[in-house]
Amino acid sequence: MPGSTINSSSSSNVLGYMPTEQLSTADSRSRSTSPSIHHSTSWSRQCLQHFQKMALAEAKDARNNLSPNESELLERLLDYLSKSPGEVPEDFVTHLQQALERNPKVMGLFLKTLNSQLLVMLVAEQQTKALNMNGQKRLELGLSSYAKSQSTTNSTGSLEQLMVRPVITGHPTSLNKPEALQSALKRVGSMDASPSNIEELCKAVWAGQGHRETKPTVQQEAKHFQPMVKELLSSSHRIQKFLYRSAEEQGLSAPRKNLFELGNWVAGDRDGNPTIRAEDLVKVVSQYSEVAFEFYLNKLEGKVLENGDIKPSSLSTLLKAAGQGEYLDKLVQQLRNTNHRLNHPESFNPESPSFNNAQEFEEALQHINLSALDLEDQSRAESKLLRLSQDIKTMGFFGTTTDIRQNSSMNEKTVAEILKQRGVHDDYISLPEEARCDVLLNTLNNTNATNGPLKTNAGGPEFQSEMALIQAYKNIQQDYGQGALKNCITANSESASDMLEVMLLLKEAGLIGQQGMHMNVMPLIETVDDLKNAQPMLAQVLNIPWYVQKLPQADPNNPASPQVQHVMVGYSDSNRLDGPLASSWAVHKAVASLTDLAKEHGLLLQVFHGRGGTEARGSGHSYEQDIDYLNGDSLAMGLRQTEQGEEVPLKFGNRVLSEANLMDMLGSTLNAASKGRDIGVQQYQPIMDSLASTANAHYKTLYGHPQLVEFFKSTTPIQYMGLSNAGSRPASRKVPGNDQEYLAQMRAIPWTAAWYQSGSMMPAYFGTGTALAQHVSLNAWDGTMNKGKLQELQTMYKKWPFFRNFVDRTDMALHKSDIGMARQYANLNPSTLPVFERIESEHQLTRNMIDHIKGNSTTPQELQVKQAVDERFPLRRMAQHAQVELLRAFNKPRGVDATDSLKPLLVMSMQANANGVGRFG
């Protein structure tokens, strides 16, 4: 606010700038500097000076046309970024207001500088974390733990079953333009910290800054993720060599296939993006297929060195030395022909030899004769061919498997029209659940029920679009292999009929036969009520013999292997509707009950975790934290989880990041799987049920507050999220009417993001403090509490990984929050301050209770993340002050032209704010 005092909020000045306003209502936090952070990010200190110079140079550009006074104002704003604590002026906000009034371009250049520096700092943090992680050691420990568990329990489980499957979603949580982030990641991954390299990095980041003027298409989103897909495929190939050797050293059977399987939702998430068409799906599958062919060709042809020679240790060099050069050339040409046939049919010559499928390609590798090589080179060539064969088994000609997701209500309407046209039932939707299941099972068992073409035009545009997509599934599998489309996910699965409806759709597509289903039918269970009902819902389906007979085998090549039921659990809407504690417990308890149910039926359960990018939506600061607490029994088929928005490039954007995170992911999965059943679920269920009930009830008092929607709209940037054009999908599911409909139609990402942007981070903790305080009978007046009950919670924290994970995630969100800054947002609408005061009170109570439970228990990894957050905190506050002033300007009556000129600035403030927090939604 104008005239407010600006003090230091940190004791360190590692990156060469400091602090902004420390409001009296702000939370106090201890800030210190880690030696590793200080050392590894020292190169980023120089970036600020480059960005400041570029901003001033751009100000002189004739297109900006800044007056001398405006240029002077810009210099003052830029100067704040590098002032030491004692020299920071008190009138920072006043100068922000002046910039908006005089010329918004001044604010734009300031925000561009601010965001560029925050982006560089965030990238430096992730690179540092990956370098310090020692992923190889984590993977070794995971293998050791898994080997011991196998010998101790005499388990017949297979290492091959424990695959890890990161799934890239097209969810719009990355506000930065891809050009800026990818430029930073690419250069940081390979450069040394010389002044010239740092300058080039800064120029590239600066050139990529700004806001997207239009939404990306689905194909553009797929293209954006292609560099990360390439890194993932290459990293998994390299890790496989280490894994093969280490598994044998631990007495485990070496895996015959790559244990990393990459998935994506970019063109398959029709629930999230109803504008996706059949041609979009086909084009994206083709895009990722080209990545696979590029990967194979690189392995066969060898890496070309700077002097033009092929790398001496490459497979190509070894095969030529073995006298297999001519055969290699034929393989390469046949592979190129196959790529043309699948992805460029217009240039394919049908008379040219090509592989019919990936299995033929793999078999062709077996005919290579290495007998002319000496034993050492022969061993090296065999190892390289083995790993290439393992890659082919996992990624075929598709590269990454594309998931299909649709809402149960749309499936219901589509099935109703099919049944009507088939003469089975004229009004399926009116039927009760039991009758629906009868109709569906009779139709599924009737071999003639799906004969003959449907009149797609008669069903209307929605039906026509759905059927075009469904019919495309079989064509894609025929062209690229069954792995190209493996999973059919149904959002809002509430009943057995929701699962049987998908089976009917797959039957219409010709993807269910005597040999079973060609796609996995996967219910997505997300709300707390649905999670509580998950076990009886799945039990009903598993009691249908016809359904169970169609389930896939854990090992497709071994008919004696157990069958697998796939289930997806969601962390987002359950959090939004019921609060963090009730949501987290409902997911964990549901996974335990579903795992037990599968065991009762002699099945394995493959759980797909639908996490978001923030603590509120189930994500921690590392895979170790995300995975360590999971029920080991639920990991018999490994781990599958979503990777969203900004998380994808920041985890897999270069070789260092990709290798470290994949090893962390697999090592943590092996370690968690080795622990077996989580006995804490039953042991602590009475306490957790009570805590969840109390937390949920208190959360509902806020979620149902009559002023919540007005507060949310007027004091956060929620109404302007769509301006970012961060993704291809619509910003909301449909246009809402009243306040209740507004909340009901709210997507989880913008809901969470708006609270994170405004500093309170409410979705990460509201209700938790109240539940914990009530459990220990906290006296609000004197702070006394039941010590026995507190010790009970402290024991749960020390001994039970699930509770420790929840407390640590809450603690991290509280550390990232800034309740003092949140009050500045709240003051934008004084009439709704009662809503904020509830949030502020719960924030303080939760902080108090978490401190009592956790004490001084902080891991080195947590400390490193907190210190990185603290380093960015001063600049993030500047971004938030700018955002508050921009929201204030939007709330004033202004002309359309004036408001339009502020929209890019508001997007830039959101970018800077998100980079400051490290996450968006």
mmCIF file of C-alpha atoms in Angstrom, residues 237-506:
data_model
loop_
_atom_site.group_PDB
_atom_site.id
_atom_site.type_symbol
_atom_site.label_atom_id
_atom_site.label_comp_id
_atom_site.label_asym_id
_atom_site.label_seq_id
_atom_site.Cartn_x
_atom_site.Cartn_y
_atom_site.Cartn_z
ATOM 1 C CA HIS A 237 16.988 -46.365 -22.420
ATOM 2 C CA ARG A 238 20.141 -45.330 -20.550
ATOM 3 C CA ILE A 239 18.724 -46.263 -17.142
ATOM 4 C CA GLN A 240 17.741 -49.684 -18.449
ATOM 5 C CA LYS A 241 21.421 -50.629 -18.865
ATOM 6 C CA PHE A 242 22.119 -49.794 -15.229
ATOM 7 C CA LEU A 243 18.908 -51.492 -14.120
ATOM 8 C CA TYR A 244 19.691 -54.705 -15.985
ATOM 9 C CA ARG A 245 23.106 -55.035 -14.317
ATOM 10 C CA SER A 246 21.936 -53.966 -10.848
ATOM 11 C CA ALA A 247 18.940 -56.320 -10.835
ATOM 12 C CA GLU A 248 21.187 -59.317 -11.454
ATOM 13 C CA GLU A 249 23.542 -58.162 -8.702
ATOM 14 C CA GLN A 250 20.566 -58.154 -6.307
ATOM 15 C CA GLY A 251 19.560 -61.682 -7.327
ATOM 16 C CA LEU A 252 16.528 -60.504 -9.300
ATOM 17 C CA SER A 253 15.638 -61.688 -12.781
ATOM 18 C CA ALA A 254 16.696 -58.972 -15.190
ATOM 19 C CA PRO A 255 13.657 -57.389 -16.867
ATOM 20 C CA ARG A 256 13.038 -58.348 -20.496
ATOM 21 C CA LYS A 257 11.444 -55.007 -21.305
ATOM 22 C CA ASN A 258 11.909 -51.354 -20.491
ATOM 23 C CA LEU A 259 10.314 -50.630 -17.108
ATOM 24 C CA PHE A 260 9.323 -47.110 -18.114
ATOM 25 C CA GLU A 261 6.122 -46.656 -20.109
ATOM 26 C CA LEU A 262 5.184 -43.139 -21.086
ATOM 27 C CA GLY A 263 1.558 -42.076 -21.443
ATOM 28 C CA ASN A 264 -0.239 -38.899 -22.438
ATOM 29 C CA TRP A 265 -3.668 -37.293 -22.376
ATOM 30 C CA VAL A 266 -3.028 -34.509 -24.865
ATOM 31 C CA ALA A 267 -5.538 -35.588 -27.519
ATOM 32 C CA GLY A 268 -7.420 -38.194 -25.517
ATOM 33 C CA ASP A 269 -8.846 -36.163 -22.630
ATOM 34 C CA ARG A 270 -12.264 -35.477 -24.070
ATOM 35 C CA ASP A 271 -13.747 -34.888 -20.637
ATOM 36 C CA GLY A 272 -11.294 -32.031 -20.116
ATOM 37 C CA ASN A 273 -11.429 -30.835 -23.712
ATOM 38 C CA PRO A 274 -14.721 -31.627 -25.465
ATOM 39 C CA THR A 275 -13.506 -29.847 -28.617
ATOM 40 C CA ILE A 276 -11.165 -32.753 -29.455
ATOM 41 C CA ARG A 277 -12.127 -34.458 -32.713
ATOM 42 C CA ALA A 278 -11.176 -37.818 -34.215
ATOM 43 C CA GLU A 279 -8.700 -36.173 -36.583
ATOM 44 C CA ASP A 280 -7.000 -34.459 -33.610
ATOM 45 C CA LEU A 281 -6.481 -37.824 -31.936
ATOM 46 C CA VAL A 282 -5.083 -39.414 -35.085
ATOM 47 C CA LYS A 283 -2.683 -36.507 -35.717
ATOM 48 C CA VAL A 284 -1.315 -36.504 -32.161
ATOM 49 C CA VAL A 285 -0.786 -40.274 -32.182
ATOM 50 C CA SER A 286 1.146 -39.728 -35.420
ATOM 51 C CA GLN A 287 3.231 -36.935 -33.847
ATOM 52 C CA TYR A 288 4.361 -39.141 -30.984
ATOM 53 C CA SER A 289 4.911 -42.057 -33.358
ATOM 54 C CA GLU A 290 7.452 -39.944 -35.228
ATOM 55 C CA VAL A 291 9.348 -39.479 -31.962
ATOM 56 C CA ALA A 292 9.619 -43.278 -31.638
ATOM 57 C CA PHE A 293 10.915 -43.667 -35.196
ATOM 58 C CA GLU A 294 13.432 -40.873 -34.645
ATOM 59 C CA PHE A 295 14.612 -42.656 -31.500
ATOM 60 C CA TYR A 296 15.078 -45.997 -33.292
ATOM 61 C CA LEU A 297 16.852 -44.423 -36.259
ATOM 62 C CA ASN A 298 19.246 -42.590 -33.942
ATOM 63 C CA LYS A 299 20.109 -45.868 -32.241
ATOM 64 C CA LEU A 300 20.660 -47.729 -35.523
ATOM 65 C CA GLU A 301 22.510 -44.984 -37.409
ATOM 66 C CA GLY A 302 24.599 -43.766 -34.480
ATOM 67 C CA LYS A 303 25.313 -40.359 -33.026
ATOM 68 C CA VAL A 304 27.199 -38.077 -35.398
ATOM 69 C CA LEU A 305 30.163 -36.283 -33.779
ATOM 70 C CA GLU A 306 31.184 -32.690 -34.510
ATOM 71 C CA ASN A 307 33.787 -33.871 -37.050
ATOM 72 C CA GLY A 308 31.119 -35.771 -38.969
ATOM 73 C CA ASP A 309 32.177 -39.234 -37.802
ATOM 74 C CA ILE A 310 29.885 -41.731 -36.137
ATOM 75 C CA LYS A 311 30.539 -42.287 -32.424
ATOM 76 C CA PRO A 312 32.997 -45.239 -32.186
ATOM 77 C CA SER A 313 31.007 -47.019 -29.469
ATOM 78 C CA SER A 314 27.701 -46.751 -31.322
ATOM 79 C CA LEU A 315 25.655 -49.758 -32.396
ATOM 80 C CA SER A 316 26.109 -48.688 -36.010
ATOM 81 C CA THR A 317 29.907 -48.836 -35.758
ATOM 82 C CA LEU A 318 29.817 -52.247 -34.077
ATOM 83 C CA LEU A 319 27.415 -53.733 -36.652
ATOM 84 C CA LYS A 320 29.520 -52.503 -39.544
ATOM 85 C CA ALA A 321 32.601 -54.003 -37.907
ATOM 86 C CA ALA A 322 30.670 -57.262 -37.712
ATOM 87 C CA GLY A 323 30.101 -57.164 -41.478
ATOM 88 C CA GLN A 324 26.418 -56.333 -41.028
ATOM 89 C CA GLY A 325 26.523 -52.936 -42.730
ATOM 90 C CA GLU A 326 24.369 -53.973 -45.693
ATOM 91 C CA TYR A 327 21.774 -55.588 -43.441
ATOM 92 C CA LEU A 328 21.802 -52.497 -41.228
ATOM 93 C CA ASP A 329 21.139 -50.262 -44.243
ATOM 94 C CA LYS A 330 18.157 -52.433 -45.188
ATOM 95 C CA LEU A 331 16.801 -52.239 -41.639
ATOM 96 C CA VAL A 332 17.139 -48.466 -41.586
ATOM 97 C CA GLN A 333 15.429 -48.072 -44.952
ATOM 98 C CA GLN A 334 12.625 -50.423 -43.976
ATOM 99 C CA LEU A 335 12.142 -48.463 -40.771
ATOM 100 C CA ARG A 336 11.999 -45.209 -42.730
ATOM 101 C CA ASN A 337 9.467 -46.742 -45.103
ATOM 102 C CA THR A 338 7.340 -47.800 -42.134
ATOM 103 C CA ASN A 339 7.392 -44.259 -40.765
ATOM 104 C CA HIS A 340 6.254 -42.953 -44.166
ATOM 105 C CA ARG A 341 3.488 -45.553 -44.395
ATOM 106 C CA LEU A 342 2.097 -44.669 -40.970
ATOM 107 C CA ASN A 343 2.775 -40.955 -40.683
ATOM 108 C CA HIS A 344 3.314 -39.675 -44.236
ATOM 109 C CA PRO A 345 1.143 -41.916 -46.440
ATOM 110 C CA GLU A 346 1.135 -39.322 -49.196
ATOM 111 C CA SER A 347 4.859 -39.964 -49.780
ATOM 112 C CA PHE A 348 4.838 -43.734 -49.209
ATOM 113 C CA ASN A 349 5.536 -46.123 -52.055
ATOM 114 C CA PRO A 350 3.406 -49.249 -51.457
ATOM 115 C CA GLU A 351 6.039 -51.366 -53.226
ATOM 116 C CA SER A 352 8.694 -50.348 -50.692
ATOM 117 C CA PRO A 353 9.296 -52.932 -47.941
ATOM 118 C CA SER A 354 8.025 -51.873 -44.500
ATOM 119 C CA PHE A 355 7.338 -53.535 -41.167
ATOM 120 C CA ASN A 356 3.725 -54.524 -40.558
ATOM 121 C CA ASN A 357 4.181 -54.020 -36.838
ATOM 122 C CA ALA A 358 6.793 -53.374 -34.167
ATOM 123 C CA GLN A 359 7.153 -57.106 -33.435
ATOM 124 C CA GLU A 360 8.460 -57.648 -36.972
ATOM 125 C CA PHE A 361 11.042 -54.925 -36.384
ATOM 126 C CA GLU A 362 12.142 -56.549 -33.145
ATOM 127 C CA GLU A 363 12.386 -59.966 -34.809
ATOM 128 C CA ALA A 364 14.523 -58.463 -37.578
ATOM 129 C CA LEU A 365 17.091 -57.468 -34.943
ATOM 130 C CA GLN A 366 17.429 -61.131 -33.924
ATOM 131 C CA HIS A 367 18.862 -62.012 -37.369
ATOM 132 C CA ILE A 368 21.941 -59.817 -36.908
ATOM 133 C CA ASN A 369 25.106 -61.948 -36.908
ATOM 134 C CA LEU A 370 27.790 -60.740 -34.500
ATOM 135 C CA SER A 371 30.173 -63.683 -34.790
ATOM 136 C CA ALA A 372 32.834 -61.627 -36.608
ATOM 137 C CA LEU A 373 33.376 -59.431 -33.531
ATOM 138 C CA ASP A 374 35.748 -60.217 -30.690
ATOM 139 C CA LEU A 375 34.120 -61.274 -27.431
ATOM 140 C CA GLU A 376 34.272 -57.819 -25.852
ATOM 141 C CA ASP A 377 32.681 -56.031 -28.816
ATOM 142 C CA GLN A 378 30.222 -58.860 -29.267
ATOM 143 C CA SER A 379 29.081 -58.415 -25.665
ATOM 144 C CA ARG A 380 28.714 -54.661 -26.148
ATOM 145 C CA ALA A 381 26.698 -55.083 -29.331
ATOM 146 C CA GLU A 382 24.455 -57.728 -27.741
ATOM 147 C CA SER A 383 23.802 -55.388 -24.793
ATOM 148 C CA LYS A 384 22.833 -52.539 -27.115
ATOM 149 C CA LEU A 385 20.560 -54.764 -29.206
ATOM 150 C CA LEU A 386 18.952 -56.151 -26.055
ATOM 151 C CA ARG A 387 18.111 -52.666 -24.773
ATOM 152 C CA LEU A 388 16.768 -51.646 -28.169
ATOM 153 C CA SER A 389 14.591 -54.759 -28.168
ATOM 154 C CA GLN A 390 13.339 -53.843 -24.685
ATOM 155 C CA ASP A 391 12.459 -50.364 -25.932
ATOM 156 C CA ILE A 392 10.492 -51.810 -28.849
ATOM 157 C CA LYS A 393 8.483 -54.033 -26.502
ATOM 158 C CA THR A 394 7.469 -50.978 -24.456
ATOM 159 C CA MET A 395 6.921 -48.216 -27.001
ATOM 160 C CA GLY A 396 6.325 -50.013 -30.289
ATOM 161 C CA PHE A 397 5.669 -47.667 -33.182
ATOM 162 C CA PHE A 398 3.631 -45.269 -31.037
ATOM 163 C CA GLY A 399 6.203 -43.853 -28.604
ATOM 164 C CA THR A 400 3.718 -42.945 -25.911
ATOM 165 C CA THR A 401 0.365 -44.541 -25.208
ATOM 166 C CA THR A 402 -2.568 -42.122 -25.440
ATOM 167 C CA ASP A 403 -5.282 -42.449 -22.801
ATOM 168 C CA ILE A 404 -8.911 -41.819 -23.646
ATOM 169 C CA ARG A 405 -10.964 -40.049 -20.975
ATOM 170 C CA GLN A 406 -14.636 -39.203 -21.200
ATOM 171 C CA ASN A 407 -17.307 -38.268 -18.679
ATOM 172 C CA SER A 408 -19.793 -40.939 -17.660
ATOM 173 C CA SER A 409 -22.706 -38.655 -18.539
ATOM 174 C CA MET A 410 -21.536 -38.378 -22.169
ATOM 175 C CA ASN A 411 -20.979 -42.135 -22.371
ATOM 176 C CA GLU A 412 -24.478 -42.615 -20.996
ATOM 177 C CA LYS A 413 -26.020 -40.438 -23.715
ATOM 178 C CA THR A 414 -24.007 -42.130 -26.449
ATOM 179 C CA VAL A 415 -24.974 -45.614 -25.258
ATOM 180 C CA ALA A 416 -28.626 -44.573 -24.995
ATOM 181 C CA GLU A 417 -28.632 -43.533 -28.657
ATOM 182 C CA ILE A 418 -26.884 -46.757 -29.705
ATOM 183 C CA LEU A 419 -29.415 -48.896 -27.848
ATOM 184 C CA LYS A 420 -32.265 -46.913 -29.347
ATOM 185 C CA GLN A 421 -30.952 -47.339 -32.889
ATOM 186 C CA ARG A 422 -30.241 -51.041 -32.298
ATOM 187 C CA GLY A 423 -33.840 -51.531 -31.152
ATOM 188 C CA VAL A 424 -32.737 -52.675 -27.698
ATOM 189 C CA HIS A 425 -34.337 -49.931 -25.590
ATOM 190 C CA ASP A 426 -35.946 -46.600 -26.483
ATOM 191 C CA ASP A 427 -35.276 -44.820 -23.177
ATOM 192 C CA TYR A 428 -32.208 -46.282 -21.511
ATOM 193 C CA ILE A 429 -31.510 -43.145 -19.455
ATOM 194 C CA SER A 430 -34.811 -43.475 -17.601
ATOM 195 C CA LEU A 431 -33.910 -46.946 -16.307
ATOM 196 C CA PRO A 432 -32.804 -47.565 -12.695
ATOM 197 C CA GLU A 433 -29.296 -48.914 -12.117
ATOM 198 C CA GLU A 434 -30.193 -52.608 -11.874
ATOM 199 C CA ALA A 435 -32.225 -52.514 -15.077
ATOM 200 C CA ARG A 436 -29.435 -50.657 -16.879
ATOM 201 C CA CYS A 437 -26.936 -53.354 -15.953
ATOM 202 C CA ASP A 438 -29.317 -56.065 -17.195
ATOM 203 C CA VAL A 439 -29.789 -54.319 -20.550
ATOM 204 C CA LEU A 440 -26.053 -53.752 -20.956
ATOM 205 C CA LEU A 441 -25.060 -57.308 -20.050
ATOM 206 C CA ASN A 442 -27.671 -58.805 -22.373
ATOM 207 C CA THR A 443 -26.424 -56.582 -25.186
ATOM 208 C CA LEU A 444 -22.780 -57.366 -24.483
ATOM 209 C CA ASN A 445 -23.521 -61.122 -24.467
ATOM 210 C CA ASN A 446 -25.515 -60.918 -27.694
ATOM 211 C CA THR A 447 -23.106 -61.420 -30.586
ATOM 212 C CA ASN A 448 -25.579 -59.881 -33.032
ATOM 213 C CA ALA A 449 -26.362 -56.783 -30.974
ATOM 214 C CA THR A 450 -23.800 -54.558 -32.672
ATOM 215 C CA ASN A 451 -24.175 -55.712 -36.264
ATOM 216 C CA GLY A 452 -24.805 -53.168 -38.964
ATOM 217 C CA PRO A 453 -23.893 -49.487 -39.270
ATOM 218 C CA LEU A 454 -25.412 -46.809 -37.055
ATOM 219 C CA LYS A 455 -27.102 -43.683 -38.381
ATOM 220 C CA THR A 456 -24.685 -41.293 -36.726
ATOM 221 C CA ASN A 457 -26.300 -38.223 -38.285
ATOM 222 C CA ALA A 458 -29.621 -39.111 -36.694
ATOM 223 C CA GLY A 459 -28.153 -38.854 -33.203
ATOM 224 C CA GLY A 460 -27.105 -35.211 -33.491
ATOM 225 C CA PRO A 461 -23.659 -33.523 -33.590
ATOM 226 C CA GLU A 462 -22.507 -34.830 -30.193
ATOM 227 C CA PHE A 463 -23.337 -38.420 -31.077
ATOM 228 C CA GLN A 464 -21.726 -38.053 -34.465
ATOM 229 C CA SER A 465 -18.516 -36.716 -32.906
ATOM 230 C CA GLU A 466 -18.435 -39.439 -30.235
ATOM 231 C CA MET A 467 -18.916 -42.235 -32.725
ATOM 232 C CA ALA A 468 -16.227 -40.837 -35.035
ATOM 233 C CA LEU A 469 -13.788 -40.934 -32.140
ATOM 234 C CA ILE A 470 -14.841 -44.389 -30.991
ATOM 235 C CA GLN A 471 -14.491 -45.757 -34.507
ATOM 236 C CA ALA A 472 -11.023 -44.180 -34.767
ATOM 237 C CA TYR A 473 -9.795 -46.273 -31.814
ATOM 238 C CA LYS A 474 -9.680 -49.518 -33.768
ATOM 239 C CA ASN A 475 -7.990 -47.913 -36.787
ATOM 240 C CA ILE A 476 -5.285 -46.440 -34.558
ATOM 241 C CA GLN A 477 -4.640 -49.787 -32.869
ATOM 242 C CA GLN A 478 -4.500 -51.567 -36.222
ATOM 243 C CA ASP A 479 -1.985 -49.054 -37.575
ATOM 244 C CA TYR A 480 0.227 -48.403 -34.557
ATOM 245 C CA GLY A 481 -0.353 -51.373 -32.275
ATOM 246 C CA GLN A 482 -2.607 -52.022 -29.316
ATOM 247 C CA GLY A 483 -0.277 -50.052 -27.044
ATOM 248 C CA ALA A 484 -1.080 -46.820 -28.875
ATOM 249 C CA LEU A 485 -4.465 -46.665 -27.095
ATOM 250 C CA LYS A 486 -4.501 -48.814 -23.973
ATOM 251 C CA ASN A 487 -6.835 -47.150 -21.498
ATOM 252 C CA CYS A 488 -10.408 -45.960 -21.624
ATOM 253 C CA ILE A 489 -10.999 -43.811 -18.525
ATOM 254 C CA THR A 490 -14.459 -42.825 -17.334
ATOM 255 C CA ALA A 491 -14.638 -39.659 -15.254
ATOM 256 C CA ASN A 492 -17.291 -39.472 -12.533
ATOM 257 C CA SER A 493 -17.651 -43.233 -12.300
ATOM 258 C CA GLU A 494 -20.342 -43.853 -9.724
ATOM 259 C CA SER A 495 -21.914 -47.190 -10.624
ATOM 260 C CA ALA A 496 -21.360 -50.517 -12.336
ATOM 261 C CA SER A 497 -23.318 -49.339 -15.377
ATOM 262 C CA ASP A 498 -20.735 -46.582 -15.916
ATOM 263 C CA MET A 499 -18.135 -49.311 -16.527
ATOM 264 C CA LEU A 500 -20.375 -51.567 -18.592
ATOM 265 C CA GLU A 501 -21.316 -48.652 -20.840
ATOM 266 C CA VAL A 502 -17.665 -48.265 -21.806
ATOM 267 C CA MET A 503 -17.506 -51.949 -22.665
ATOM 268 C CA LEU A 504 -20.468 -51.546 -24.978
ATOM 269 C CA LEU A 505 -18.745 -48.622 -26.708
ATOM 270 C CA LEU A 506 -15.586 -50.710 -27.117
#
